[in-house]
Amino acid sequence: MTTGLIPGEQPPDPRPTDGLPAQARQQPVGPGALHADDRSRSSVITARAAASFEPVGRSVATARAFVRDTLQGWGFADIVDDAVVLTSELVTNAVVHAGTSADVLCLRSDEGARIEVSDRYPEREIPLQGTAVNMGSPDREGGRGLQLCAALAGRWGVEYTPTHKNVWFQLHLPERPVGTRTAGPSLPAHLLPLADGRVRVAVIQIDRIGAITAWNEDAEELFGYAADQVTGKPLTDLAAWPHTPGTSTGIVEALQLSRWEGSYGLRGADGRVTPVYASHLRVRDTGGEPSTVCLLVRDHERAVLQTPLRGPASDAGTSDTQSMDPFEVFIGSPAPDDLDGLLQRTVERARDMLDGDSAFLLLATDDETELEVRASTGLPSARQRFARVPVEAGPGRYGSARMPAVHEDLAAVPGAVPLLNATGMRSVVTVPLKVEGRLTGSLGVAAESPGRYSNEEALRLQFAADRIALAVESARLGELERLRRGSLSFLVEASDLLAGTLDRDQTLALMAQMTVPTLATWCAVYTIADQASEPYLSYVLHEDEELIDGIKSLLSKVPPPDPVPTPGARVWTAPGEVAHQAALRSSMRSLGLSGGPIHQIASGIAPTLATASAVGGETVVLPLVARNRVIGMLTLGKPTDEHFRQEILELAEDLSRRAALALDNARLYSERTAISQSLQRSLLPPELPHIEGVEVEVIYRAAGEGNEVGGDFYDLFPISDGAYGFAIGDVCGTGPNAAAVTGLARHALRLLAREGLSGPAVLERLNSAILDEGARSRFLTLLYGEMRPQADGSAELKVVCAGHPLPLRLRQDGTVEAAAEPQPLLGVMEDLELYEQTVTLDPGDVLLCVTDGVTERREGTRMLGDDGLTDVLTTCTGLTAGAVAARIMRAVERFASDAPSDDMAILAMRVPGLQVD
């Protein structure tokens, strides 16, 4: 639907000027109807509103609402009903019968309003001038729209073009005495509405984006905020809207309507919600900037603002009254198209019908054992919403919601209607809502004085309940279907998120973030390490981040809930009780009732009150059960006086099962990862020894996620008498199997070398040990050597290279040469003939040892190779051992963009020479 409003504009003449003969432009329709050209042009058009509606059935209701809101915004309440009826018929003809879109134009003048409805039916017959038009019989299904125009409109007519048909009607405002709008009869003083000694009317102005721009003194008195505290803040921060967000008209939408009346709550500075009755009027300033003026009174003083219901016209025909739908008579037209709107309208009409002080409506759960409060008026709705009461509250017919009941004085039967405890209500009448004999809800009206209701009022209320029961059940089933679809989408998304991580802390954060604010206002997750451990508060989240620390501090002072494995949510009252006690103590200290200067504790009062308000509502605990063990608890909470609805608890229970399994999987993964990392770290030397006169640097990278050690290994260890052994090797393959051979090789080298064996003897015995592994053995390339620093600053090395990439020697002049000759690898043959070679590193020389993961680094068909490594090493003249190793690793990483597929180890040793003073 598209709409537009242009105040003060004179509309263009919609009649065509060419393309049709004159008779097609001046078609009279029906007796007494005027030609289109006979419309008065003397009235000045002061406002114009237009809307377009798609050719679907729901557009009829939307068009009715558009016309109603427009005319009420213009102050034309007296002609709203007639205009809505005519618009409904004409739009139905367009979007349902003609199957085209409909354009609705509303024009305001000093005489009244003119409304035009156009459709685009291209094959409609164009009548000729003077042809008698048959209006048809009132009993026919078609043609009623024009008959209604003839009966209700002051003027009306039809225009045709080749592509459009336009039906218009004019409604005149009734003449009324000066100063009279609506009036009620004189009433005795005891029947007048109750109000405080001084009725305060809060005047709040809201700008285009919903922020508060004006806040009068009565608003300060009612809600406790000074004007400078709320100016610039969105009204939604204070409003406690009676509807579930996302399922019906909310405060944001209501502020955009031209006029709106209804009940909601405003949260005061003390954290409590004050039920108010509001009247919203959309206005604009001289610059054209729109804003909304809100008048608010306490809900029990609504008579100050509430527009009286329009009674039936005195000259209305009996046949019209009999033909009206009883549901429309009670609810009004148009009926709300959402469940919360329908329920709220129902309780308001029921209260007005029986002249009560409050009304409430409860819906039955699927098993018909409990009733859930879904709408109320005249009661603290925030406290009552979603509260649950049993269907069978006691013995006898008056204890069951399945039968009508009248309580003349609740003071004589305390607790007879638990919903009204401590509300000041004395008399109440309740009736069931039934569909095909099945209980679907309960409707009640209450008054503050006793003896107000009798069986006659019960019959009237039951008649109304019978009229709306089917509509309520239909809307409830529609809402349940939407909730189930939304729940399935929510659970699918939650499962994907939980399955996407094996990190315990991230899983805890996801659990909380998925519940707040979708399911609850705040959330706390307790974890249990083992059956002997107490629950531990692991994570806390609130939709307002400033309250998280306060809630965490409060929960830390409360004993954790018992880890009961029983499925389902159970109520936990401890946080709310402790919060209220803390708030009470803070309030008493602020008044100086506990001793000590007030100013010392005043700064801590607001956080305590805010925390108490945040956790003061209903709190439930759901066990986190995985693999038949309680591993934690998921705690969900609401702010003061709010309750969870049953559908939300069922969804939270489904989420808790998925979250428990994800949390347990993360725990198992963390434990196994810790064990794996501990074992892997044991395969590498804990630290490198300091060698006087030799710089040593090692860089090690294991391939594969989560691996700290693979098939490559290195070692540097003292042997005896200033001699050091060093080794760098590569076991065939990667991963745990290769790491097992790595551990064997490294520990065997140390043991054999310290026995005083030569290099070839050490490797020959290692070869035998590898072959003894049988099927688990893997061949191994190994570079092993012994190093002895010399007194002249050089270092003597004895090296054996068993199938390993040759070590490279970098001299001070930049030349690079191999420092050993290749010999057979280990783990293949039993008899090996190995020999060692002696190499002397002069001061400034570098010995570089690498594994084949470095030389076999690939990018497509290119490979770094021995030549590439040599080229890089020639650029390292004068660098320390650490700088040489780092430059080699950077060159390897830059050679290819893909992640390395093989383990890599780099061992660089440099002889810096003697330091001369």
XYZ file of N, CA and C in Angstrom, residues 85 115 125 132 201 273 282 288 351 376 400 476 512 530 606 661 781 804-805:
57
model
N -17.913 1.553 5.740
C -18.797 0.570 5.095
C -18.761 0.731 3.571
N -14.721 10.591 -0.896
C -13.835 9.427 -1.059
C -14.067 8.848 -2.440
N -17.982 -2.827 -19.117
C -18.845 -2.173 -20.113
C -19.053 -0.709 -19.761
N -31.291 3.336 -19.056
C -31.784 3.037 -17.713
C -30.854 2.037 -17.040
N -2.374 14.996 33.932
C -2.342 14.620 32.515
C -0.931 14.891 32.001
N 6.347 -0.315 36.622
C 5.576 0.045 35.442
C 4.240 0.624 35.877
N -1.209 12.802 15.826
C -0.111 13.125 14.921
C -0.340 14.545 14.385
N 6.303 21.890 8.353
C 5.954 20.599 7.780
C 6.544 19.412 8.506
N -14.951 -4.675 29.414
C -15.000 -3.790 30.580
C -16.004 -2.664 30.363
N -5.094 -7.758 29.549
C -5.805 -7.208 30.703
C -5.876 -5.698 30.552
N -13.908 -23.656 38.833
C -13.500 -24.125 37.513
C -13.756 -23.042 36.484
N -5.344 -17.464 17.538
C -4.347 -18.150 18.377
C -3.626 -19.238 17.593
N 24.309 -17.962 25.592
C 23.700 -16.773 26.186
C 23.193 -15.811 25.130
N 32.390 -31.979 37.395
C 32.164 -33.411 37.604
C 31.099 -33.568 38.668
N 21.249 3.525 42.807
C 20.687 3.316 41.475
C 21.079 1.958 40.876
N 24.655 -30.636 24.600
C 25.502 -31.537 23.823
C 26.689 -30.786 23.231
N 65.131 -39.836 7.512
C 66.332 -39.112 7.084
C 66.835 -38.313 8.276
N 69.472 -37.175 4.367
C 68.832 -35.900 4.679
C 69.343 -34.824 3.727
N 68.560 -33.739 3.497
C 69.081 -32.614 2.727
C 70.407 -32.139 3.325
